[in-house]
């Protein structure tokens, strides 16, 4: 049963050792000032290099793309050099690692973006959404997001250029590829989901129009580094960070068809992951399988059994285990041998130092 998880799989030019993905997880430990990936992060990812694929934490493509204090960027030379430490450490242990490229759009606060007003598809504020700031004066903490301004055509072109450059920077930093973060209510999701987009130009209205920005960003990045090194993460059914689509099955099946046409190497679907969340409809997973020929990854509350079933059912090619990877650096080995899993400490997820990042041990048989 578990064998299905330990078959190799081809991902573009890469042959991955197993079907287990460490999905992107923000840990907010980049070096300050400058939001630079560091030695501590390199050790953390290297400890988890037995995953078939690591997708590193959300990484802003520009200063305007940052939503939370202390997340890493990939637009300065120092940031590229910081990430090189991470990719070298993972490759030394035989792992594969993609960068997750992130622009938060409206999910931020002026204190995180140099005092600017955030940008989005539309001038619509995300309701009941908070972000973490560290403005240097008061205690760091959570604040409400503010109303963004709608991006002009010029802004759109500019941000597409930033994504393109970030993809090039990721390759320079030694990543095996990039994952475009189009999930969880951030900028690209703010174009896709009908309730976050009230534009009346060619970027709003119909599904085709709301997918236009996604398509143009993917094309620009693929042109720069090759579609066989570009994956995309989508979150069809979540309302995370205040984005909701009125017809998610139709919208995201169309997204799958678009990404198929653009030949991206994988689609990574973030499923709803809170307790008692409804399952993703099987008819949607079937529609994605029919529309899209590349590698399909699902993540969200998987355990060994559910993952093995998903792979054997044929609608998924790889499975992401998020929270389990935090406290179990040797997760694939534990899954293979049926060893118990350790629980993570929620208090050390974001910010801080080695504690809760590097000190989770591998399994020791007693
Ligand atoms: C601490 C933490 C940080 C996360 N950060 C990101 C992120 O930067 N980008 C992203 O796409 N998803 C992020 N996620 C979502 C995870 O990638 C994953 O989809 C989610 O945890 C569900 O999987 P799980 O139930 O196996 O944990 C984060 C999740 C956690 C727990």
Short mmCIF file of C-alpha atoms and ligand atoms in Angstrom, two decimals:
data_model
loop_
_atom_site.label_atom_id
_atom_site.label_comp_id
_atom_site.label_asym_id
_atom_site.label_seq_id
_atom_site.Cartn_x
_atom_site.Cartn_y
_atom_site.Cartn_z
CA UNK A 1 0.00 0.00 0.00
CA UNK A 2 2.69 2.48 1.06
CA UNK A 3 4.81 1.40 -1.91
CA UNK A 4 2.92 3.82 -4.12
CA UNK A 5 4.56 6.64 -2.18
CA UNK A 6 8.07 5.37 -2.83
CA UNK A 7 8.04 5.13 -6.58
CA UNK A 8 10.21 7.61 -8.46
CA UNK A 9 8.58 10.20 -10.65
CA UNK A 10 9.78 12.37 -13.51
CA UNK A 11 9.33 16.13 -13.01
CA UNK A 12 10.64 17.90 -16.09
CA UNK A 13 14.36 17.04 -16.20
CA UNK A 14 14.37 15.78 -12.61
CA UNK A 15 13.81 12.24 -11.39
CA UNK A 16 12.36 12.55 -7.90
CA UNK A 17 13.05 9.79 -5.36
CA UNK A 18 9.50 9.51 -4.01
CA UNK A 19 5.99 10.97 -4.18
CA UNK A 20 6.21 12.91 -0.91
CA UNK A 21 6.31 16.71 -1.13
CA UNK A 22 7.24 19.13 1.61
CA UNK A 23 4.85 21.96 0.66
CA UNK A 24 5.71 25.62 1.18
CA UNK A 25 5.57 26.76 4.80
CA UNK A 26 6.33 30.27 5.96
CA UNK A 27 8.55 30.20 9.05
CA UNK A 28 9.46 33.93 9.20
CA UNK A 29 13.09 33.52 10.12
CA UNK A 30 14.87 35.46 7.35
CA UNK A 31 17.85 37.55 8.51
CA UNK A 32 17.21 41.23 9.17
CA UNK A 33 17.60 43.73 7.71
CA UNK A 34 17.07 42.65 4.13
CA UNK A 35 14.85 39.53 4.52
CA UNK A 36 17.72 37.21 3.61
CA UNK A 37 17.63 33.40 3.71
CA UNK A 38 20.35 32.14 6.06
CA UNK A 39 22.42 29.24 7.38
CA UNK A 40 19.72 28.25 9.88
CA UNK A 41 17.17 27.91 7.08
CA UNK A 42 19.71 25.94 5.03
CA UNK A 43 20.03 23.42 7.86
CA UNK A 44 16.26 23.20 8.26
CA UNK A 45 15.66 22.37 4.62
CA UNK A 46 18.68 20.03 4.43
CA UNK A 47 17.25 18.06 7.38
CA UNK A 48 14.14 17.49 5.23
CA UNK A 49 15.93 16.67 1.94
CA UNK A 50 14.56 13.11 1.85
CA UNK A 51 11.26 14.53 0.55
CA UNK A 52 10.84 13.76 -3.14
CA UNK A 53 10.42 17.50 -3.59
CA UNK A 54 10.75 20.46 -1.22
CA UNK A 55 8.88 23.63 -2.08
CA UNK A 56 10.52 26.33 0.00
CA UNK A 57 8.46 28.87 1.92
CA UNK A 58 6.65 31.75 0.21
CA UNK A 59 9.30 34.22 -0.99
CA UNK A 60 8.43 37.75 -2.06
CA UNK A 61 9.40 38.79 -5.58
CA UNK A 62 9.65 42.48 -4.66
CA UNK A 63 9.40 44.79 -1.63
CA UNK A 64 5.74 45.47 -2.56
CA UNK A 65 5.05 41.74 -2.60
CA UNK A 66 5.70 41.26 1.12
CA UNK A 67 2.78 40.54 3.43
CA UNK A 68 4.39 39.71 6.75
CA UNK A 69 7.50 40.72 8.64
CA UNK A 70 10.63 38.52 8.36
CA UNK A 71 9.65 36.49 5.27
CA UNK A 72 12.48 35.99 2.76
CA UNK A 73 12.75 37.77 -0.57
CA UNK A 74 14.45 36.95 -3.87
CA UNK A 75 14.99 40.34 -5.52
CA UNK A 76 18.38 41.46 -4.09
CA UNK A 77 21.84 39.98 -4.63
CA UNK A 78 22.11 39.31 -0.88
CA UNK A 79 18.85 37.36 -0.97
CA UNK A 80 20.02 35.30 -3.96
CA UNK A 81 23.28 34.53 -2.11
CA UNK A 82 21.29 33.54 1.00
CA UNK A 83 19.13 31.13 -0.98
CA UNK A 84 22.26 29.64 -2.58
CA UNK A 85 23.24 28.37 0.89
CA UNK A 86 19.86 26.66 1.14
CA UNK A 87 19.88 25.04 -2.30
CA UNK A 88 23.50 23.88 -1.90
CA UNK A 89 22.69 22.27 1.45
CA UNK A 90 19.63 20.46 0.05
CA UNK A 91 21.45 19.30 -3.08
CA UNK A 92 24.38 18.03 -0.98
CA UNK A 93 21.89 15.67 0.66
CA UNK A 94 20.47 14.57 -2.69
CA UNK A 95 17.22 16.54 -2.46
CA UNK A 96 15.29 18.64 -4.99
CA UNK A 97 13.97 22.10 -4.15
CA UNK A 98 11.71 24.64 -5.84
CA UNK A 99 11.23 28.27 -4.74
CA UNK A 100 7.71 29.48 -4.08
CA UNK A 101 7.38 32.93 -5.67
CA UNK A 102 4.99 35.15 -3.81
CA UNK A 103 3.29 38.52 -4.24
CA UNK A 104 0.69 39.12 -1.56
CA UNK A 105 -1.20 41.92 -3.32
CA UNK A 106 -3.73 43.34 -0.86
CA UNK A 107 -2.84 40.98 2.00
CA UNK A 108 -0.40 43.38 3.63
CA UNK A 109 -0.04 46.63 5.49
CA UNK A 110 1.87 49.80 4.53
CA UNK A 111 4.36 49.09 7.35
CA UNK A 112 5.52 45.98 5.47
CA UNK A 113 5.92 47.72 2.10
CA UNK A 114 7.73 50.98 2.80
CA UNK A 115 4.62 53.01 3.53
CA UNK A 116 2.99 52.37 0.13
CA UNK A 117 -0.66 51.52 -0.42
CA UNK A 118 -1.00 47.81 -1.31
CA UNK A 119 -2.03 46.82 -4.85
CA UNK A 120 -4.61 44.31 -6.03
CA UNK A 121 -6.83 43.47 -8.97
CA UNK A 122 -9.44 45.83 -7.51
CA UNK A 123 -9.84 48.42 -4.77
CA UNK A 124 -11.52 45.86 -2.51
CA UNK A 125 -10.32 45.39 1.05
CA UNK A 126 -9.99 41.82 2.36
CA UNK A 127 -12.37 41.63 5.31
CA UNK A 128 -11.26 40.23 8.67
CA UNK A 129 -7.72 39.59 7.48
CA UNK A 130 -4.70 40.45 9.61
CA UNK A 131 -0.98 40.46 8.84
CA UNK A 132 2.09 40.52 11.06
CA UNK A 133 4.15 43.72 11.13
CA UNK A 134 7.40 44.77 12.75
CA UNK A 135 7.64 48.53 12.28
CA UNK A 136 10.64 48.87 14.56
CA UNK A 137 8.90 51.05 17.12
CA UNK A 138 6.23 49.11 18.94
CA UNK A 139 5.97 45.43 19.70
CA UNK A 140 5.70 43.38 16.49
CA UNK A 141 2.13 42.13 16.11
CA UNK A 142 -0.95 41.56 13.99
CA UNK A 143 -2.83 44.42 12.34
CA UNK A 144 -5.75 44.66 9.91
CA UNK A 145 -4.94 44.90 6.22
CA UNK A 146 -5.91 48.14 4.45
CA UNK A 147 -7.79 48.94 1.26
CA UNK A 148 -5.60 48.39 -1.80
CA UNK A 149 -5.63 50.36 -5.03
CA UNK A 150 -6.56 48.66 -8.30
CA UNK A 151 -3.56 47.89 -10.49
CA UNK A 152 -3.26 49.87 -13.72
CA UNK A 153 -2.20 48.19 -16.96
CA UNK A 154 1.23 49.61 -16.28
CA UNK A 155 1.29 48.04 -12.80
CA UNK A 156 0.32 44.70 -14.32
CA UNK A 157 3.15 44.83 -16.81
CA UNK A 158 5.56 45.87 -14.10
CA UNK A 159 4.59 43.03 -11.76
CA UNK A 160 4.79 40.47 -14.58
CA UNK A 161 8.36 41.72 -15.08
CA UNK A 162 9.05 41.21 -11.37
CA UNK A 163 7.82 37.62 -11.51
CA UNK A 164 10.01 36.98 -14.55
CA UNK A 165 13.08 38.40 -12.84
CA UNK A 166 12.35 36.48 -9.65
CA UNK A 167 12.22 33.24 -11.65
CA UNK A 168 15.63 34.03 -13.13
CA UNK A 169 16.94 34.90 -9.67
CA UNK A 170 15.67 31.58 -8.31
CA UNK A 171 17.61 29.68 -10.95
CA UNK A 172 20.69 31.80 -10.21
CA UNK A 173 20.22 30.85 -6.54
CA UNK A 174 20.37 27.17 -7.48
CA UNK A 175 16.70 26.21 -7.23
CA UNK A 176 15.60 23.33 -9.45
CA UNK A 177 12.53 25.30 -10.44
CA UNK A 178 9.85 27.64 -9.14
CA UNK A 179 6.30 27.34 -7.89
CA UNK A 180 4.08 30.31 -8.64
CA UNK A 181 1.99 31.05 -5.56
CA UNK A 182 -1.46 31.57 -7.06
CA UNK A 183 -3.25 30.20 -3.98
CA UNK A 184 -4.51 31.24 -0.54
CA UNK A 185 -5.85 34.67 -1.36
CA UNK A 186 -2.65 36.37 -2.55
CA UNK A 187 -2.22 38.55 -5.63
CA UNK A 188 -2.89 36.10 -8.44
CA UNK A 189 -5.80 34.58 -6.51
CA UNK A 190 -7.16 38.14 -6.19
CA UNK A 191 -7.47 38.21 -9.97
CA UNK A 192 -8.89 34.70 -10.31
CA UNK A 193 -11.68 34.68 -7.70
CA UNK A 194 -14.84 36.48 -8.75
CA UNK A 195 -15.55 38.09 -5.38
CA UNK A 196 -12.09 39.69 -5.21
CA UNK A 197 -12.11 41.06 -8.77
CA UNK A 198 -14.54 43.72 -9.99
CA UNK A 199 -12.47 44.95 -12.95
CA UNK A 200 -14.28 45.87 -16.13
CA UNK A 201 -11.27 45.54 -18.48
CA UNK A 202 -9.81 42.35 -20.01
CA UNK A 203 -8.55 41.22 -16.56
CA UNK A 204 -12.00 40.99 -14.97
CA UNK A 205 -15.47 39.61 -15.58
CA UNK A 206 -15.42 36.30 -17.45
CA UNK A 207 -13.38 33.32 -16.27
CA UNK A 208 -11.10 33.73 -19.25
CA UNK A 209 -10.44 37.34 -18.26
CA UNK A 210 -9.86 36.54 -14.59
CA UNK A 211 -7.30 33.88 -15.60
CA UNK A 212 -5.47 36.28 -17.93
CA UNK A 213 -3.03 37.60 -15.33
CA UNK A 214 -2.16 34.05 -14.21
CA UNK A 215 -1.52 33.06 -17.82
CA UNK A 216 0.63 36.09 -18.56
CA UNK A 217 2.75 35.60 -15.44
CA UNK A 218 3.27 31.92 -16.24
CA UNK A 219 4.21 32.74 -19.82
CA UNK A 220 6.75 35.33 -18.73
CA UNK A 221 8.37 32.96 -16.24
CA UNK A 222 8.35 30.03 -18.66
CA UNK A 223 9.91 32.19 -21.31
CA UNK A 224 12.68 33.04 -18.83
CA UNK A 225 13.48 29.62 -17.32
CA UNK A 226 11.48 27.02 -19.29
CA UNK A 227 7.99 25.69 -18.53
CA UNK A 228 9.57 22.42 -17.36
CA UNK A 229 10.81 24.33 -14.30
CA UNK A 230 7.56 26.17 -13.56
CA UNK A 231 4.86 24.74 -11.27
CA UNK A 232 1.72 26.53 -10.08
CA UNK A 233 -0.11 26.36 -6.75
CA UNK A 234 -3.86 26.98 -6.69
CA UNK A 235 -6.47 26.87 -3.91
CA UNK A 236 -9.84 26.41 -5.59
CA UNK A 237 -12.08 25.98 -2.56
CA UNK A 238 -10.48 27.97 0.22
CA UNK A 239 -11.71 31.33 1.41
CA UNK A 240 -8.33 31.96 3.03
CA UNK A 241 -7.42 35.64 3.23
CA UNK A 242 -10.87 36.58 2.02
CA UNK A 243 -10.95 35.35 -1.59
CA UNK A 244 -14.00 33.43 -2.75
CA UNK A 245 -14.99 32.35 -6.23
CA UNK A 246 -18.65 31.91 -7.11
CA UNK A 247 -18.06 28.94 -9.44
CA UNK A 248 -14.83 27.28 -8.29
CA UNK A 249 -15.27 24.04 -10.23
CA UNK A 250 -15.71 25.88 -13.53
CA UNK A 251 -13.05 28.50 -12.82
CA UNK A 252 -10.37 26.08 -11.69
CA UNK A 253 -11.07 23.47 -14.35
CA UNK A 254 -10.49 26.28 -16.84
CA UNK A 255 -7.27 27.13 -14.98
CA UNK A 256 -6.14 23.51 -15.35
CA UNK A 257 -6.79 23.65 -19.10
CA UNK A 258 -4.85 26.92 -19.37
CA UNK A 259 -1.88 25.51 -17.43
CA UNK A 260 -1.97 22.45 -19.67
CA UNK A 261 -1.74 24.64 -22.74
CA UNK A 262 1.19 26.48 -21.14
CA UNK A 263 2.90 23.15 -20.35
CA UNK A 264 3.73 23.90 -16.73
CA UNK A 265 5.48 21.01 -15.04
CA UNK A 266 3.07 20.63 -12.13
CA UNK A 267 -0.17 21.79 -10.60
CA UNK A 268 -0.18 21.91 -6.82
CA UNK A 269 -3.62 22.09 -5.28
CA UNK A 270 -3.94 23.32 -1.71
CA UNK A 271 -7.05 21.71 -0.30
CA UNK A 272 -8.97 23.24 2.55
CA UNK A 273 -7.13 22.22 5.67
CA UNK A 274 -9.05 23.27 8.76
CA UNK A 275 -10.65 20.67 11.04
CA UNK A 276 -13.82 19.14 9.59
CA UNK A 277 -13.18 20.76 6.23
CA UNK A 278 -15.22 19.32 3.38
CA UNK A 279 -13.34 17.08 0.97
CA UNK A 280 -12.45 18.45 -2.46
CA UNK A 281 -15.19 17.13 -4.80
CA UNK A 282 -14.03 14.03 -6.66
CA UNK A 283 -15.65 15.31 -9.85
CA UNK A 284 -13.34 18.31 -9.64
CA UNK A 285 -10.25 16.12 -9.25
CA UNK A 286 -11.39 14.08 -12.24
CA UNK A 287 -11.91 17.22 -14.29
CA UNK A 288 -8.40 18.42 -13.40
CA UNK A 289 -6.93 15.05 -14.40
CA UNK A 290 -8.70 15.25 -17.75
CA UNK A 291 -7.78 18.86 -18.43
CA UNK A 292 -4.15 18.76 -17.32
CA UNK A 293 -1.47 16.29 -18.40
CA UNK A 294 1.43 17.23 -16.08
CA UNK A 295 2.20 16.15 -12.53
CA UNK A 296 -0.62 16.80 -10.04
CA UNK A 297 0.13 17.41 -6.35
CA UNK A 298 -2.50 17.65 -3.61
CA UNK A 299 -1.87 18.87 -0.05
CA UNK A 300 -4.06 19.39 3.00
CA UNK A 301 -4.54 17.11 6.00
CA UNK A 302 -3.09 13.96 4.46
CA UNK A 303 -1.86 11.04 6.51
CA UNK A 304 -0.18 7.89 5.23
CA UNK A 305 -3.41 6.07 4.46
CA UNK A 306 -5.16 8.93 2.75
CA UNK A 307 -2.05 9.68 0.69
CA UNK A 308 -1.60 6.09 -0.45
CA UNK A 309 -5.25 5.92 -1.44
CA UNK A 310 -5.02 9.18 -3.37
CA UNK A 311 -2.01 7.96 -5.33
CA UNK A 312 -3.54 4.57 -6.03
CA UNK A 313 -6.83 6.15 -7.04
CA UNK A 314 -4.94 7.73 -9.92
CA UNK A 315 -6.09 11.32 -9.49
CA UNK A 316 -2.90 12.47 -7.69
CA UNK A 317 0.78 11.95 -8.58
CA UNK A 318 2.36 13.39 -5.43
CA UNK A 319 1.11 14.36 -1.98
CA UNK A 320 2.21 17.24 0.22
CA UNK A 321 2.55 16.79 3.98
CA UNK A 322 2.86 20.23 5.55
CA UNK A 323 2.58 20.30 9.32
CA UNK A 324 3.87 16.71 9.65
CA UNK A 325 7.19 17.80 8.07
CA UNK A 326 7.76 20.46 10.71
CA UNK A 327 8.27 18.05 13.61
CA UNK A 328 9.39 15.04 11.53
CA UNK A 329 12.43 15.92 9.42
CA UNK A 330 12.71 12.24 8.42
CA UNK A 331 9.04 11.98 7.48
CA UNK A 332 9.50 9.69 4.43
CA UNK A 333 11.43 7.19 6.54
CA UNK A 334 8.79 7.30 9.25
CA UNK A 335 6.03 6.75 6.70
CA UNK A 336 7.88 3.88 5.07
CA UNK A 337 8.45 2.11 8.40
CA UNK A 338 5.22 3.06 10.11
CA UNK A 339 7.09 4.89 12.88
CA UNK A 340 5.04 7.26 15.06
CA UNK A 341 4.93 10.93 14.13
CA UNK A 342 5.93 13.71 16.50
CA UNK A 343 3.65 16.73 17.00
CA UNK A 344 4.91 20.26 16.33
CA UNK A 345 4.81 23.15 18.78
CA UNK A 346 2.45 25.82 17.38
CA UNK A 347 4.21 28.52 19.42
CA UNK A 348 7.42 28.26 17.37
CA UNK A 349 5.95 28.17 13.85
CA UNK A 350 6.63 31.80 12.97
CA UNK A 351 9.68 33.86 13.87
CA UNK A 352 12.32 33.20 16.51
CA UNK A 353 15.39 31.07 16.09
CA UNK A 354 16.54 27.44 15.95
CA UNK A 355 14.01 26.40 18.58
CA UNK A 356 11.12 24.72 16.80
CA UNK A 357 13.03 24.85 13.53
CA UNK A 358 16.17 22.71 13.85
CA UNK A 359 15.64 20.78 17.08
CA UNK A 360 13.09 18.15 16.00
CA UNK A 361 15.05 14.87 15.98
CA UNK A 362 14.90 11.96 13.57
CA UNK A 363 13.11 8.89 14.86
CA UNK A 364 15.13 6.75 17.27
CA UNK A 365 13.97 3.20 17.85
CA UNK A 366 14.07 2.43 21.58
C1 LIG B 1 3.24 27.23 9.33
C2 LIG B 1 2.63 27.16 7.97
C3 LIG B 1 3.03 28.04 6.97
C4 LIG B 1 2.50 27.97 5.67
N1 LIG B 1 2.99 28.79 4.69
C5 LIG B 1 2.59 28.62 3.40
C6 LIG B 1 3.22 29.34 2.35
O1 LIG B 1 4.17 30.12 2.54
N2 LIG B 1 2.75 29.14 1.10
C7 LIG B 1 1.71 28.28 0.83
O2 LIG B 1 1.33 28.13 -0.32
N3 LIG B 1 1.13 27.55 1.81
C8 LIG B 1 1.55 27.69 3.08
N4 LIG B 1 1.01 26.90 4.07
C9 LIG B 1 0.04 25.83 3.71
C10 LIG B 1 0.76 24.49 3.54
O3 LIG B 1 1.59 24.50 2.38
C11 LIG B 1 -0.25 23.32 3.40
O4 LIG B 1 -1.03 23.50 2.26
C12 LIG B 1 -1.12 23.21 4.63
O5 LIG B 1 -0.34 23.21 5.81
C13 LIG B 1 -1.99 21.95 4.61
O6 LIG B 1 -1.22 20.79 4.67
P1 LIG B 1 -1.08 19.94 6.05
O7 LIG B 1 -2.47 19.67 6.52
O8 LIG B 1 -0.35 18.71 5.62
O9 LIG B 1 -0.33 20.79 7.00
C14 LIG B 1 1.50 27.00 5.37
C15 LIG B 1 1.08 26.13 6.39
C16 LIG B 1 1.63 26.19 7.65
C17 LIG B 1 1.18 25.20 8.70
#
